[in-house]
XYZ file of C-alpha atoms in Angstrom:
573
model
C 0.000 0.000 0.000
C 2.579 2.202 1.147
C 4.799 1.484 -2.255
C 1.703 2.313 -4.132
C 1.150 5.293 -2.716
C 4.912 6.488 -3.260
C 4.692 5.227 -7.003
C 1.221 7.309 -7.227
C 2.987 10.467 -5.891
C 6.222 10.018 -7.414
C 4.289 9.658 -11.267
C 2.109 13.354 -10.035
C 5.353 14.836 -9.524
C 6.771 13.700 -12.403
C 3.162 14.745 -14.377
C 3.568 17.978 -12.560
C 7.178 18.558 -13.920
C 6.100 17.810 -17.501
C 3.490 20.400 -17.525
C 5.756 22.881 -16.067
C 8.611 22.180 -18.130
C 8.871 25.475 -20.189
C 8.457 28.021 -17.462
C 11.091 25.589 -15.708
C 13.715 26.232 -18.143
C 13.293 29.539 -18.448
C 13.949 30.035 -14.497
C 16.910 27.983 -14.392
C 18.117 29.761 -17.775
C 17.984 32.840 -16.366
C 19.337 31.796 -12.899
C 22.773 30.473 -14.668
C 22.736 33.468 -16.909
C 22.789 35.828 -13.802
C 25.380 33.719 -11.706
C 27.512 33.505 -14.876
C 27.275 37.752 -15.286
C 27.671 38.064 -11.301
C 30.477 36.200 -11.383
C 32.230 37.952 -14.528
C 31.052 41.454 -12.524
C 33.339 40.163 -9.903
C 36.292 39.036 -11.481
C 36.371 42.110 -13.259
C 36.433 44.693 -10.282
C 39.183 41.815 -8.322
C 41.106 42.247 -12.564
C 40.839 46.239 -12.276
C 42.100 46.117 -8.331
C 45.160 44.136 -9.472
C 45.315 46.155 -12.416
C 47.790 48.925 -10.873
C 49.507 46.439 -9.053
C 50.418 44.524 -11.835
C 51.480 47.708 -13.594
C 54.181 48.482 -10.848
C 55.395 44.678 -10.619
C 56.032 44.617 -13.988
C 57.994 48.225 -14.402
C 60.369 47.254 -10.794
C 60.888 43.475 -12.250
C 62.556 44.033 -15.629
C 64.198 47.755 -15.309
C 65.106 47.604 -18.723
C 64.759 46.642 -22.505
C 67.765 46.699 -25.007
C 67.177 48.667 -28.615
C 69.080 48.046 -30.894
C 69.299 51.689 -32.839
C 70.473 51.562 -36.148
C 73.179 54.661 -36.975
C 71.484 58.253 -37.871
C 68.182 56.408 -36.743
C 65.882 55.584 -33.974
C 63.815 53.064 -35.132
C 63.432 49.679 -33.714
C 65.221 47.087 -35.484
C 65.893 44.755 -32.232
C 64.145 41.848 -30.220
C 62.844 42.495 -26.657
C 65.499 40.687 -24.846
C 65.172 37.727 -22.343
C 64.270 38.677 -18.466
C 63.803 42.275 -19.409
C 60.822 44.253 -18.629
C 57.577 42.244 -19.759
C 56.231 43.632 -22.987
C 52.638 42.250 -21.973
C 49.889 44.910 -21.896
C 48.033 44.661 -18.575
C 44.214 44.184 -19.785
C 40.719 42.883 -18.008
C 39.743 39.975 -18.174
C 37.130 39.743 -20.727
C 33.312 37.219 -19.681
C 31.712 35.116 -22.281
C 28.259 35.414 -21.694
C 26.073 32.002 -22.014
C 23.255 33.736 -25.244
C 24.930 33.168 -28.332
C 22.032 33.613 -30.333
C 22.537 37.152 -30.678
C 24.572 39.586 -33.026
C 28.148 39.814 -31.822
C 28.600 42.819 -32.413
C 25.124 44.568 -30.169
C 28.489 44.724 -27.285
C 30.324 47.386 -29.204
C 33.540 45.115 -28.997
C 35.272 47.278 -31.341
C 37.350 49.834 -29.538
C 38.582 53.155 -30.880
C 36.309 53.876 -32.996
C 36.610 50.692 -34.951
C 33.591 49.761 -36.758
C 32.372 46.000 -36.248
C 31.509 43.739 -39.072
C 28.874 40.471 -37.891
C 30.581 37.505 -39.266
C 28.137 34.920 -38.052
C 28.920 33.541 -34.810
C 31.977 36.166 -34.325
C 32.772 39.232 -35.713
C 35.516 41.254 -37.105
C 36.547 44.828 -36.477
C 37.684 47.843 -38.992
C 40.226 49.725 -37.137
C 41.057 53.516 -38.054
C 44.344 54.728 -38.579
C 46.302 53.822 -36.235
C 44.665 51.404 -34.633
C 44.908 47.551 -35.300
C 44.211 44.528 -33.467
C 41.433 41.935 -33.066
C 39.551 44.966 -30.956
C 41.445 47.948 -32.356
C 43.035 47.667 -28.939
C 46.824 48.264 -30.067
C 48.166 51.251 -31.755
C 50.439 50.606 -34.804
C 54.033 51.162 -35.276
C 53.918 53.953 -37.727
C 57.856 54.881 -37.235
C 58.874 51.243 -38.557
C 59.540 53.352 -42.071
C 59.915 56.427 -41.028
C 63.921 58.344 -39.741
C 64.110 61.099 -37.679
C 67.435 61.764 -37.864
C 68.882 62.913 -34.030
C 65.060 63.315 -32.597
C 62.948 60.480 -31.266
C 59.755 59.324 -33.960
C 56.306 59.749 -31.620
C 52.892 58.215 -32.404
C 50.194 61.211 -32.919
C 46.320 60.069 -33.291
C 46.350 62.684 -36.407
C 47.423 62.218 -39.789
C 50.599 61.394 -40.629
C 50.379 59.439 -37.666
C 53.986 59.922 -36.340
C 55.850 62.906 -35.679
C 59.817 63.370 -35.578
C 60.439 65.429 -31.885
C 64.423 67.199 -32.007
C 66.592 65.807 -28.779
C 68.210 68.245 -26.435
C 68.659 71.334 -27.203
C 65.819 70.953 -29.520
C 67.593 72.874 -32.136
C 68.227 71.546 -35.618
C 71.875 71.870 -36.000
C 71.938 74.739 -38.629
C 70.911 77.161 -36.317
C 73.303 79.902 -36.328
C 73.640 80.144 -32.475
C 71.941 78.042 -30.164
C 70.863 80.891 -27.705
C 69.614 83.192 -30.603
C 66.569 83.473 -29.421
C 67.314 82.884 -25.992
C 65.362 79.426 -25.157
C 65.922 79.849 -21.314
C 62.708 80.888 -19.577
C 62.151 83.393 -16.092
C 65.033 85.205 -16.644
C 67.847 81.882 -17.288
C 70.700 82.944 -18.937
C 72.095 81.254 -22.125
C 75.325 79.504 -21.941
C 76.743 78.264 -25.013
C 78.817 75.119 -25.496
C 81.818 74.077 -27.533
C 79.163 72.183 -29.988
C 77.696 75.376 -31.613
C 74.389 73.300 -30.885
C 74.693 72.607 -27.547
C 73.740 74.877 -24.732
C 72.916 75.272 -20.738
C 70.827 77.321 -19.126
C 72.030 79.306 -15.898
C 68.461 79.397 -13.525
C 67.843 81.893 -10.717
C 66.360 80.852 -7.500
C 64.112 79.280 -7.192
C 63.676 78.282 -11.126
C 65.158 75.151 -12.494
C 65.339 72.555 -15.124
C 66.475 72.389 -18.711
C 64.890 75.786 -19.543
C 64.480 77.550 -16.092
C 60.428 76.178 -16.870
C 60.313 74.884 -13.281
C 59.066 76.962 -10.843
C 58.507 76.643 -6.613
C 54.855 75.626 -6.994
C 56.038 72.521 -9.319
C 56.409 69.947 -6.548
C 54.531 66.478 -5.778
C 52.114 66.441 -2.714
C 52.147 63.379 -0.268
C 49.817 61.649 -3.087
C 52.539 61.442 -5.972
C 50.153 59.709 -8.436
C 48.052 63.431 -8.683
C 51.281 65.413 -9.944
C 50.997 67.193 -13.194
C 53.454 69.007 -13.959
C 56.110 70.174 -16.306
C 59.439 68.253 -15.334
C 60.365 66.326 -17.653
C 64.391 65.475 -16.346
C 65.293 62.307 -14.240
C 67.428 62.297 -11.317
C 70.328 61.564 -13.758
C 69.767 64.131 -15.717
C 68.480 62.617 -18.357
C 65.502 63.950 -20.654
C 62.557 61.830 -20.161
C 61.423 60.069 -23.243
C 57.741 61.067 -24.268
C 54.342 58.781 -23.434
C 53.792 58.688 -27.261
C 57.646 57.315 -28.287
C 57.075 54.543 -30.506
C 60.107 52.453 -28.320
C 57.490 52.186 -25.587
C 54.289 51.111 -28.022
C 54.915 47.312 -26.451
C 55.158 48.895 -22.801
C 52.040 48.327 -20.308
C 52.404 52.400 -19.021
C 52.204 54.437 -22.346
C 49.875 57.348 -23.766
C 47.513 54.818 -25.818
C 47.285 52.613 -22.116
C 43.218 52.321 -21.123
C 42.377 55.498 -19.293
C 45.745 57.236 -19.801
C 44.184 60.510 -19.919
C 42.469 60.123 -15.584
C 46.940 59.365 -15.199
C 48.031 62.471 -16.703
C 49.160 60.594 -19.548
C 49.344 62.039 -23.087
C 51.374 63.393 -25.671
C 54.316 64.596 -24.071
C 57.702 63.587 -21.997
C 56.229 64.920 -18.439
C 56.963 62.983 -15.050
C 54.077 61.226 -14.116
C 53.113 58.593 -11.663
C 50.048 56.003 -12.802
C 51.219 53.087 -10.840
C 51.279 55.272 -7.497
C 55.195 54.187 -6.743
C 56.983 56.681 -4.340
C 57.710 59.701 -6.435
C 57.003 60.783 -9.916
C 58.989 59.072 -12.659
C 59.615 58.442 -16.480
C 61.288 56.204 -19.138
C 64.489 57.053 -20.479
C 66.997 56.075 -22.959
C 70.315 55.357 -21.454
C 73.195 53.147 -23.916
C 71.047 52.075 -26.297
C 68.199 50.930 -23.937
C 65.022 52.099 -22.552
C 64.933 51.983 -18.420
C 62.927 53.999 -16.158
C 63.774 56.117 -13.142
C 62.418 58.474 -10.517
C 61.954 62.367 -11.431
C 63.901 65.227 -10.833
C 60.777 66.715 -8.806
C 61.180 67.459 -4.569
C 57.963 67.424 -2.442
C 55.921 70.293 -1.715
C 56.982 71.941 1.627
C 55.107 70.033 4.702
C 55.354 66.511 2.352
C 57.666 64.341 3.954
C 59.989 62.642 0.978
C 59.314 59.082 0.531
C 61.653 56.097 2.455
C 64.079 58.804 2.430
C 67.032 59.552 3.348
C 67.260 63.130 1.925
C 65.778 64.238 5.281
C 69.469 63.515 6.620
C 70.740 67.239 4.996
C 73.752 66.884 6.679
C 75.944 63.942 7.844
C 78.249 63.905 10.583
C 77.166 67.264 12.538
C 76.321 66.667 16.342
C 74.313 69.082 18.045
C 75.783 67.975 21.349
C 79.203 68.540 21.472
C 80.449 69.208 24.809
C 80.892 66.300 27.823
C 79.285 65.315 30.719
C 81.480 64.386 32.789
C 84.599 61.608 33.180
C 83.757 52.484 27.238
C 86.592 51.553 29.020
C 88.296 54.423 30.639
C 85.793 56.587 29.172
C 83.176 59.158 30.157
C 79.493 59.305 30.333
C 78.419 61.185 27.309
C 75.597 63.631 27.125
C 72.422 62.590 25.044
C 73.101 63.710 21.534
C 76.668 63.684 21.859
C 76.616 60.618 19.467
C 73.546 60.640 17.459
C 74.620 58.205 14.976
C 75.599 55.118 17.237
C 73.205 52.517 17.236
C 72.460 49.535 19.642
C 71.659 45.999 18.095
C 69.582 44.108 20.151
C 68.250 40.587 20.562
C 64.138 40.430 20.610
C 63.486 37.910 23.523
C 59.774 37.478 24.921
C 60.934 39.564 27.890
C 63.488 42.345 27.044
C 65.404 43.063 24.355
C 69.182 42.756 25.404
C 71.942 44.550 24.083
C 75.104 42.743 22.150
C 77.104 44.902 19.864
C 76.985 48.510 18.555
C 76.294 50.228 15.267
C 76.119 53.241 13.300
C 73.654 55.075 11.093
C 75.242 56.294 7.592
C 72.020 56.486 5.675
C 68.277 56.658 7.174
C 67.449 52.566 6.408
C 70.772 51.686 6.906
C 73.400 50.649 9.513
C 77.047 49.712 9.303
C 78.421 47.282 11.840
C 81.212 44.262 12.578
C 80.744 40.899 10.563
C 81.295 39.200 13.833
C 78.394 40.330 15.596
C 76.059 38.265 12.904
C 74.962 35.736 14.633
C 71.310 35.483 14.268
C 68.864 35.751 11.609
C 67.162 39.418 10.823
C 63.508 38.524 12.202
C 65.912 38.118 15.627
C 66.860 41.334 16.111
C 65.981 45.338 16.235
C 68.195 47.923 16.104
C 67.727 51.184 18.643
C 68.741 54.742 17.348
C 69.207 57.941 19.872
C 69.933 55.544 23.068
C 71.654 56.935 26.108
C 70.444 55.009 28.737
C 69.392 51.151 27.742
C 67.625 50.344 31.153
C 65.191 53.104 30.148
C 62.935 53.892 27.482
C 63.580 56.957 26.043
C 61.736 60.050 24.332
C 63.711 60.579 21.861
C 64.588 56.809 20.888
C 63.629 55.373 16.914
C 63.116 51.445 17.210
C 63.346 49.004 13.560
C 63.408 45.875 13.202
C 65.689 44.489 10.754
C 64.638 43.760 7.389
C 67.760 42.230 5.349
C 71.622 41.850 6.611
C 74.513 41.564 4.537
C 77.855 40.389 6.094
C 81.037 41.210 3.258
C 81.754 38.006 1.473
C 85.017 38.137 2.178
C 84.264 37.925 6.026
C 86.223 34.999 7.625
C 87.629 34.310 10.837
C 91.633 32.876 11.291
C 93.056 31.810 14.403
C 90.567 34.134 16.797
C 90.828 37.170 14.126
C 88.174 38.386 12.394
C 89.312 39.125 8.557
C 86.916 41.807 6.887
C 85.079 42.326 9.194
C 82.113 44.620 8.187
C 78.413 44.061 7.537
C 75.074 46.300 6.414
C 71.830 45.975 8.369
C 68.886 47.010 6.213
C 66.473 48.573 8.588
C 62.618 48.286 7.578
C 60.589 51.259 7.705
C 58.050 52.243 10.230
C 55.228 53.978 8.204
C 56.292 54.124 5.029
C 59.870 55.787 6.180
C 63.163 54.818 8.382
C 64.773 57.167 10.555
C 64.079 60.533 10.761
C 67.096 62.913 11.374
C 66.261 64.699 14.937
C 68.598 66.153 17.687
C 69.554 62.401 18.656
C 69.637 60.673 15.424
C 72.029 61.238 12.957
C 74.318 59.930 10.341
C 77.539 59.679 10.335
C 79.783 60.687 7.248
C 81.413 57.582 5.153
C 85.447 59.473 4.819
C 86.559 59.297 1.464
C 90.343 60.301 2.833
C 93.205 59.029 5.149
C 93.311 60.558 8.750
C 97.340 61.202 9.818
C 98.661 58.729 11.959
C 98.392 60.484 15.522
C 94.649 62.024 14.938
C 92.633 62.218 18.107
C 89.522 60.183 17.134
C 86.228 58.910 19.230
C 85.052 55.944 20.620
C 81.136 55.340 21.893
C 79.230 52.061 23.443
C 77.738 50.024 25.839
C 80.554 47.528 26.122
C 82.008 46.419 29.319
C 84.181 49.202 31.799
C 87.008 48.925 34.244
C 84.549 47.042 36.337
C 84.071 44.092 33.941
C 80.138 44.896 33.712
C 78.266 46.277 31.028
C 77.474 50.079 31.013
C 74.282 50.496 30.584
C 74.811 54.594 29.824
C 76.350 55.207 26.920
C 80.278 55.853 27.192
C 82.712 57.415 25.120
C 86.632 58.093 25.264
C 88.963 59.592 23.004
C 91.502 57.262 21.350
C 94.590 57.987 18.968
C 95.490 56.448 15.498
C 98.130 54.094 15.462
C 100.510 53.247 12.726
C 100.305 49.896 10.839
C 103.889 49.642 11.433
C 103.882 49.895 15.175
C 100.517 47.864 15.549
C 102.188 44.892 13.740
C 105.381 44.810 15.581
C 106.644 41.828 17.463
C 105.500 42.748 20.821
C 102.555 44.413 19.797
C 99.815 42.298 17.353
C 102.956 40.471 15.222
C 101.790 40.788 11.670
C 98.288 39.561 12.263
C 96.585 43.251 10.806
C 96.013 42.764 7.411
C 94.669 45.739 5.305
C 91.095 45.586 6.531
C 92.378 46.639 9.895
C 93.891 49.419 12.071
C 94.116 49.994 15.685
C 94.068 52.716 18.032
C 94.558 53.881 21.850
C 97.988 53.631 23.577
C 100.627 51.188 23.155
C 102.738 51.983 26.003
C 100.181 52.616 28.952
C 96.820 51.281 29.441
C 94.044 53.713 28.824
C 90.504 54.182 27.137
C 89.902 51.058 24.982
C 87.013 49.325 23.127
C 86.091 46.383 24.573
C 83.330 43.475 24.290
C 80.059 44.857 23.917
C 81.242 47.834 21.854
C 82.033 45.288 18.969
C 80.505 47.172 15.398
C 80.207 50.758 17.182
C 81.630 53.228 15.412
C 85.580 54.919 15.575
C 84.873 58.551 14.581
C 87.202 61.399 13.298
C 86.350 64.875 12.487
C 87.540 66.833 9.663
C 86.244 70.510 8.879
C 83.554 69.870 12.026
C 82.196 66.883 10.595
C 82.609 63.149 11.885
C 83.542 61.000 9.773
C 83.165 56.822 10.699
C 86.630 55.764 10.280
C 86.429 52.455 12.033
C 84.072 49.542 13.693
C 85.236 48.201 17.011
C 86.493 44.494 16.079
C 88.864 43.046 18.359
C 91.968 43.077 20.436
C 93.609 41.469 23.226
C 92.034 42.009 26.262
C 90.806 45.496 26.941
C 92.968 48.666 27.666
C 96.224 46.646 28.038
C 99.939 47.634 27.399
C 100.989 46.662 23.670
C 97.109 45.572 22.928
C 95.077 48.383 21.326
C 92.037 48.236 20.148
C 91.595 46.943 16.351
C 89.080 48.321 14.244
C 87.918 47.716 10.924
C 89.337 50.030 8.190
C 86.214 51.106 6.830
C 88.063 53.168 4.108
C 88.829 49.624 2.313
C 85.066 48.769 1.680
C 83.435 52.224 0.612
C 82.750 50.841 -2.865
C 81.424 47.296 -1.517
C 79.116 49.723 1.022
C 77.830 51.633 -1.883
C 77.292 49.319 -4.310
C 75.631 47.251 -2.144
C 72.827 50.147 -0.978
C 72.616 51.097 -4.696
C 71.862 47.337 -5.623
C 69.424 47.333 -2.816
C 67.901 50.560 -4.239
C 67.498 49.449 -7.951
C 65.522 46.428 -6.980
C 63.493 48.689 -4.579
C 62.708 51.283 -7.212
């Protein structure tokens, strides 16, 4: 009974489907059709979201595509070369709706004013000059046959379609004088070169640039990506290349890019920022190749410059200079004294503990001893404008540590450390890394010898005549000691290599580095400036007869200290 009743109800249900078939399908028709355009909705605001992201990968990945430029020409006539800068347009992601049934071109798929042609089941699109593509979405290379002979060819929207644009000075070279009329603006004055054609123009405050065409009010507020206007010079001095250039038609940022117009893009060579990196910037042409760098534009006064470290002005200048009162041997300094001496510490759960000193030479970065590398960066933090560790302080900056680099030459023989220098990247705390105040400052890297005999300056934390750490910081005046005398027989016995030099007093004990103090920085001054001349390294004992301190020669590894922050800074920027 009960099976006959089920096979009863299950045939009325079935019946009941049947009649309802047709308004059935239509419901579940349009239900998929709606998910389906939901879902394309969706991926295209995440697409558009990424969109500028993508933008600014690509441009810091690849910093640079060769050209091959043939002579008296600018035209392409190269290949874009392997594991340069990605040539792939950044588009949306484009939905294929489930109706087919209709004409494919009711969308409007052609772009640019193309005209669309049905074609059935797909369709085909009539591009205007310049245009070409499946969608009109690419703009033709209309240079490929075309010379401008010491100018750059540029894509225009209006017949010819290409334009030839002079390079610096924008003068063809049969000009009779270069600075007839004079082509400096606001009152620049003319100077003419050797090269008839050539010129410079002498700017009065506060105008700059190529032409004296920058004024005070051209400047980038805290939001970069909203600058427009007129320089058009890199950092390097280098005349940005224009939007339109046909060398940058394969680029994803270029005047023919989707919306170029809402990024201040167009038909001309002026810094601009669409992919909101940290200043405005531009492509330029530099041996042969096309690269990109950051503009020749400064912040509007009250916008703090990004990451920077142009908020140091000055290195090397204490406002602090006179002492407290009476390191090993040495005296407690006054706050300020030493604003560039850092303190590397070990994060532990409880307190952070103090293990070897530093020093600031640029706002993200820190020089210190190879020796004192013992744990990974995600281990430590490193304190700036410390006087007093037991305390925390007003005036103290606190960063972790967000890449190290110990010299690759860095070894250790019989006890000594050999090269022994190392770079602590600090990472920024919003958006920026230190910020030059009374008690943080850089030191100056010395690009000279100091005379054998020179007073110089010793700072830390590092243990006193008591054997126990200080935890005020200390400081002592040391002397420099010749190579010669350092490596005698009864004094260090040939052990110094290059990399090292000591200081202090070989024939009495007095002030001395000593453990603790390890990476702080050996100071000189020259012309009122300090200068870091050496990191505390190692010695014998502390402040005893024949045993000065050594210290690493930091003269010896300038270029390996700025090659290394440049590296750091090209795959930043």
């Amino acid at each position: 009974m009960l099976g006959t009743k089920c096979r009863a109800g299950f045939l009325f249900f079935f019946l009941f489907l049947l009649s309802c078939r047709v308004s059935f399908s239509l419901f579940f028709s349009f239900f998929f059709s709606f998910f389906l355009f939901f879902s394309c909705f969706a991926k295209l605001q995440e697409s558009r979201k990424g969109s500028l992201r993508l933008l600014r990968e690509h441009k810091r990945r690849d910093r640079e595509v060769a050209l091959h430029i043939a002579p008296g020409s600018l035209e392409w006539s190269g290949e874009v070369e392997h594991g340069v800068r990605s040539s792939t347009p950044v588009t949306l992601s484009r939905c294929l709706l489930p109706w087919s049934n209709t004409d494919p071109c009711s969308s409007d798929p052609c772009k640019n004013n193309g005209r669309c042609e049905n074609r059935g089941s797909s369709f085909s699109c009539l591009c205007p000059e310049p245009y070409a593509g499946t969608t009109c979405e690419k703009v033709k290379n209309m240079c490929l046959e075309k010379r401008c002979h010491g100018g750059d060819c540029l894509i225009t929207l209006t017949p010819p379609y290409f334009q030839c644009r002079c390079n610096h000075p924008y003068k063809k070279p049969d000009s009779s004088s270069p600075c007839r009329p004079n082509p400096c603006k606001n009152g620049g004055i003319c100077i003419r070169h050797r090269i008839r054609s050539k010129f410079t123009c002498k700017c009065p405050e506060p105008f700059s640039g190529r032409f004296c065409e920058i004024g005070p009010d051209d400047c980038y507020e805290k939001a970069s990506s909203k600058y427009r206007g007129s320089v058009n010079q890199a950092v390097n001095g280098k005349t940005c290349l224009h939007w339109n250039s046909h060398v940058l038609l394969d680029y994803p940022i270029n005047a023919f890019m989707e919306d170029a117009d809402s990024y201040g893009i167009g038909e001309h060579n002026f810094c601009r920022n669409p992919d909101e990196d940290e200043k405005p910037w531009c492509y330029i042409r530099k041996s042969h190749k096309v690269e990109w760098d950051f503009c020749d534009v400064s912040p509007c006064s009250g916008t703090d410059p990004p990451g920077s470290n142009e908020i140091f002005k000055r290195c090397g200048q204490p406002e602090i200079q006179r002492p407290l009162t009476r390191i090993y041997g040495g005296a407690k300094t006054t706050a300020g004294k030493h604003p560039w001496v850092a303190s590397l510490q070990i994060k532990t759960s409880k307190r952070n503990t103090h293990f070897c000193g530093g020093v600031l030479i640029q706002a993200c970065w820190v020089l210190t001893a190879g020796h004192c590398i013992e744990q990974p960066a995600e281990n430590l933090q490193v304190a700036l404008g410390k006087q007093n560790l037991k305390k925390r302080e007003h005036q103290e900056q606190i960063f972790d540590v967000e890449k190290i680099i110990v010299h690759y030459k860095y070894r250790e023989k019989d006890g000594v450390p050999h090269n022994d220098i190392a770079l602590l990247k600090l990472k920024p705390v919003d958006g920026h890394c230190a910020v030059e105040t009374k008690y943080v400052k850089t030191a100056c890297l010395p690009h000279f010898f100091f005379p054998v005999g020179t007073d110089c300056f010793i700072s830390g934390w590092g243990l006193t005549e008591t054997d126990e750490e200080s935890h005020q910081l200390l400081d002592a005046n040391v002397k420099l000691i010749s190579q010669k005398k350092c490596n005698a027989p009864r004094a260090y016995d040939h052990i110094l290599d290059e990399s090292m030099f000591c200081a202090g007093n070989l024939r009495r004990p007095r002030a001395d580095s000593c453990q603790g103090d390890s990476g702080g920085p050996l100071t000189c001054v020259e012309n009122g400036s300090y200068y870091v001349y050496g990191l505390v390294s190692w010695g014998d004992g502390c402040g005893l007869k024949n045993k000065p301190g050594v210290y690493t020669q930091v003269t010896t590894f300038l270029s390996w200290i700025k090659s290394k922050i440049q590296s750091e800074s090209r795959s930043l920027h």
